[in-house]
Short mmCIF file of C-alpha atoms in Angstrom, two decimals:
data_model
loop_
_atom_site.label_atom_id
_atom_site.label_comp_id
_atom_site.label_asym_id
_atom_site.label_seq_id
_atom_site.Cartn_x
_atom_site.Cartn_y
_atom_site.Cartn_z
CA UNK A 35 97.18 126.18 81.36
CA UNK A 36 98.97 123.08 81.81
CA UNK A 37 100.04 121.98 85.03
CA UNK A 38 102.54 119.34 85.75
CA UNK A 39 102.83 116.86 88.26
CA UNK A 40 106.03 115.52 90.15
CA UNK A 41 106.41 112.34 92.11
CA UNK A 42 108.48 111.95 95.68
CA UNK A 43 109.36 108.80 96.86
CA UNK A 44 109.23 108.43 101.17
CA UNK A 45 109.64 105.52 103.17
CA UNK A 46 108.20 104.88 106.73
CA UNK A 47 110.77 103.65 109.34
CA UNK A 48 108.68 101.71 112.42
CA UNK A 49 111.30 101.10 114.43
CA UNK A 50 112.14 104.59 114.26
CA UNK A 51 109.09 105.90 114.24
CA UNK A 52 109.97 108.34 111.15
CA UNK A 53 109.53 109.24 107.53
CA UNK A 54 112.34 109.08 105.12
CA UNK A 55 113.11 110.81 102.02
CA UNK A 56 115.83 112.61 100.05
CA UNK A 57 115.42 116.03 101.30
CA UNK A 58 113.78 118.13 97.89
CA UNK A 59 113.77 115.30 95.34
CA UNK A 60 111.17 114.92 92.79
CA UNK A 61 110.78 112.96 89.87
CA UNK A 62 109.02 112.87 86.44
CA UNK A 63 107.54 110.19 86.81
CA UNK A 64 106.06 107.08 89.07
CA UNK A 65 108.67 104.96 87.76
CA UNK A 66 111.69 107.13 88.65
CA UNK A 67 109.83 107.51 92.42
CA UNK A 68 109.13 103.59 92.72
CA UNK A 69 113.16 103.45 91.68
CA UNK A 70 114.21 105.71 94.74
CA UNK A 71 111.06 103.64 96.96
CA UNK A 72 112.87 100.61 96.17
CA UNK A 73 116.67 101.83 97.01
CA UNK A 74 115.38 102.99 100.42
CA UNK A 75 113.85 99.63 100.80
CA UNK A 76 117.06 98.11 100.07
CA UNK A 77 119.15 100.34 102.68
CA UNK A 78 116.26 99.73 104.98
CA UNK A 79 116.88 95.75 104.78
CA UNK A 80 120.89 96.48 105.62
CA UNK A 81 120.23 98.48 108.40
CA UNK A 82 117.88 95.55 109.65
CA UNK A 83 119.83 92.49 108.31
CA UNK A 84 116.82 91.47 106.31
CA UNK A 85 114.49 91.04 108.88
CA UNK A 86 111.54 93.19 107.57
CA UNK A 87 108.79 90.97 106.07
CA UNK A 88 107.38 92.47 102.91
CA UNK A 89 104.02 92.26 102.32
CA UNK A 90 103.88 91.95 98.41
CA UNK A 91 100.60 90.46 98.32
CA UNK A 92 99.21 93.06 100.01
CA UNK A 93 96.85 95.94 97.60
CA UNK A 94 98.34 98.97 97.11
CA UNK A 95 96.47 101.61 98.71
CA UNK A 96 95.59 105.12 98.62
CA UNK A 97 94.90 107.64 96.01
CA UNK A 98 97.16 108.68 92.94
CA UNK A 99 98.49 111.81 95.06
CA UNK A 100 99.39 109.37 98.07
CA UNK A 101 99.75 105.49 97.26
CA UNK A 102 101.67 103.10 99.79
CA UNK A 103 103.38 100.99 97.76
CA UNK A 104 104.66 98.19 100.03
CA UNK A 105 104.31 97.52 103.46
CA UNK A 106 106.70 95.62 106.14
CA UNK A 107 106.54 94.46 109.95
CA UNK A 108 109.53 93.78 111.88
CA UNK A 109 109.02 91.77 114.99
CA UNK A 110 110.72 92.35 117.91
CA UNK A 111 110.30 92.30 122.06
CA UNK A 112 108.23 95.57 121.88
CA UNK A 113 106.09 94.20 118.94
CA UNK A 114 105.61 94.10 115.54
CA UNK A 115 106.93 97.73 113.73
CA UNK A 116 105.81 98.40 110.65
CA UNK A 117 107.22 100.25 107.58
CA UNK A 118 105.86 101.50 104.48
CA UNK A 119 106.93 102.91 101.03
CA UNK A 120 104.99 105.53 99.38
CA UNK A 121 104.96 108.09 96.52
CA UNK A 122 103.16 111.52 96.57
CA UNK A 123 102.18 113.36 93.52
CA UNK A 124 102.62 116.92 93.64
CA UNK A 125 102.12 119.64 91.45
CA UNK A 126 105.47 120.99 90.02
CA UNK A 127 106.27 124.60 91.86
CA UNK A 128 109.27 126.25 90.89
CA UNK A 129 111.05 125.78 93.82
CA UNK A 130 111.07 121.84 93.23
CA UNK A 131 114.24 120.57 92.11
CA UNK A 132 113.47 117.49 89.47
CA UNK A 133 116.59 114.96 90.64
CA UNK A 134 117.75 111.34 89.04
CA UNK A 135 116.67 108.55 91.25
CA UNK A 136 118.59 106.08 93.35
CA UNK A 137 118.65 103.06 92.04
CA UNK A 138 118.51 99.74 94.23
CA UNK A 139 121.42 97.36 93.23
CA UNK A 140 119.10 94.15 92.98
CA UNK A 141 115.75 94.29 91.84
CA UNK A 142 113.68 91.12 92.74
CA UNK A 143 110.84 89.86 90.44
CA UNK A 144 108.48 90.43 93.31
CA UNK A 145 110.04 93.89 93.18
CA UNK A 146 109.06 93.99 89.39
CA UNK A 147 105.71 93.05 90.03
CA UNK A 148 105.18 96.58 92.18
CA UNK A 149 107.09 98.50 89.80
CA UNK A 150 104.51 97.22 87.03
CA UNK A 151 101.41 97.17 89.27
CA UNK A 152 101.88 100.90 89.92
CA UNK A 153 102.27 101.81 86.59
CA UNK A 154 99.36 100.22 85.49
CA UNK A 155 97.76 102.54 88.98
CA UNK A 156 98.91 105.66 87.46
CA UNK A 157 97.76 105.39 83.99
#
C-alpha cells in the first residue's frame, strides 16, 4: 500500500512567542509549502516594518518530516527574538484538507535560492 505524504507550511513568531499556520492546510508538495512559508514571511516583515534579519546563509536544518527553512532575529530592548519558517511532512489522513497556497507578492532571488535549496533537500 501506498502512502502519501502532505506538506504544512508554519512560521515561528519571537516576538510573540507563537507558531503560525493556516489552520488545516496541506499541500502536495514542498514547493506549494515553501510558497505559503514565504507569504507568511512576507506578512511577517509588514507587521514588523522590515526589521527581521534573515539569515539566508544559514543551513537548513532538520529532517525531511521537520526542516526550518529560514531563520530571523529581531532586536529590540528585551533582546534579540527570533523567528523561523518550517515545513512538516505528514502522512495524508483523510481528514486533511489538500488547499492552494498563498503566494508572496515579491519573491527575492535570495528567496529563490531557498525555494531551490529545499527542493534539491526533498528529492
Amino acid at each position: 500500500m501506498k502512502t502519501s505524504t502532505v506538506y504544512q507550511a508554519q512560521a515561528g513568531d519571537g516576538f510573540r512567542n507563537k507558531r503560525m499556520r493556516r489552520t488545516n492546510s496541506y499541500f502536495n508538495t514542498p514547493e506549494e509549502a515553501v510558497s505559503e512559508a514565504l507569504a507568511m514571511k512576507e506578512k511577517m516583515d509588514l507587521t514588523y516594518k522590515n526589521e527581521i534579519e534573515w539569515d539566508y546563509d544559514r543551513k537548513i536544518t532538520g529532517s525531511v518530516e521537520k526542516m526550518k527553512i529560514l531563520k530571523g532575529y529581531l532586536v529590540n530592548d528585551d533582546g534579540p527574538k527570533m523567528f523561523y519558517l518550517q515545513i512538516t511532512s505528514l502522512e495524508l489522513q483523510k481528514e486533511y484538507h489538500i488547499d492552494l497556497p498563498k503566494n508572496p507578492q515579491k519573491v527575492s532571488s535570495k528567496d529563490k535560492k531557498v525555494i531551490t535549496r529545499v527542493n534539491k533537500l526533498y528529492m
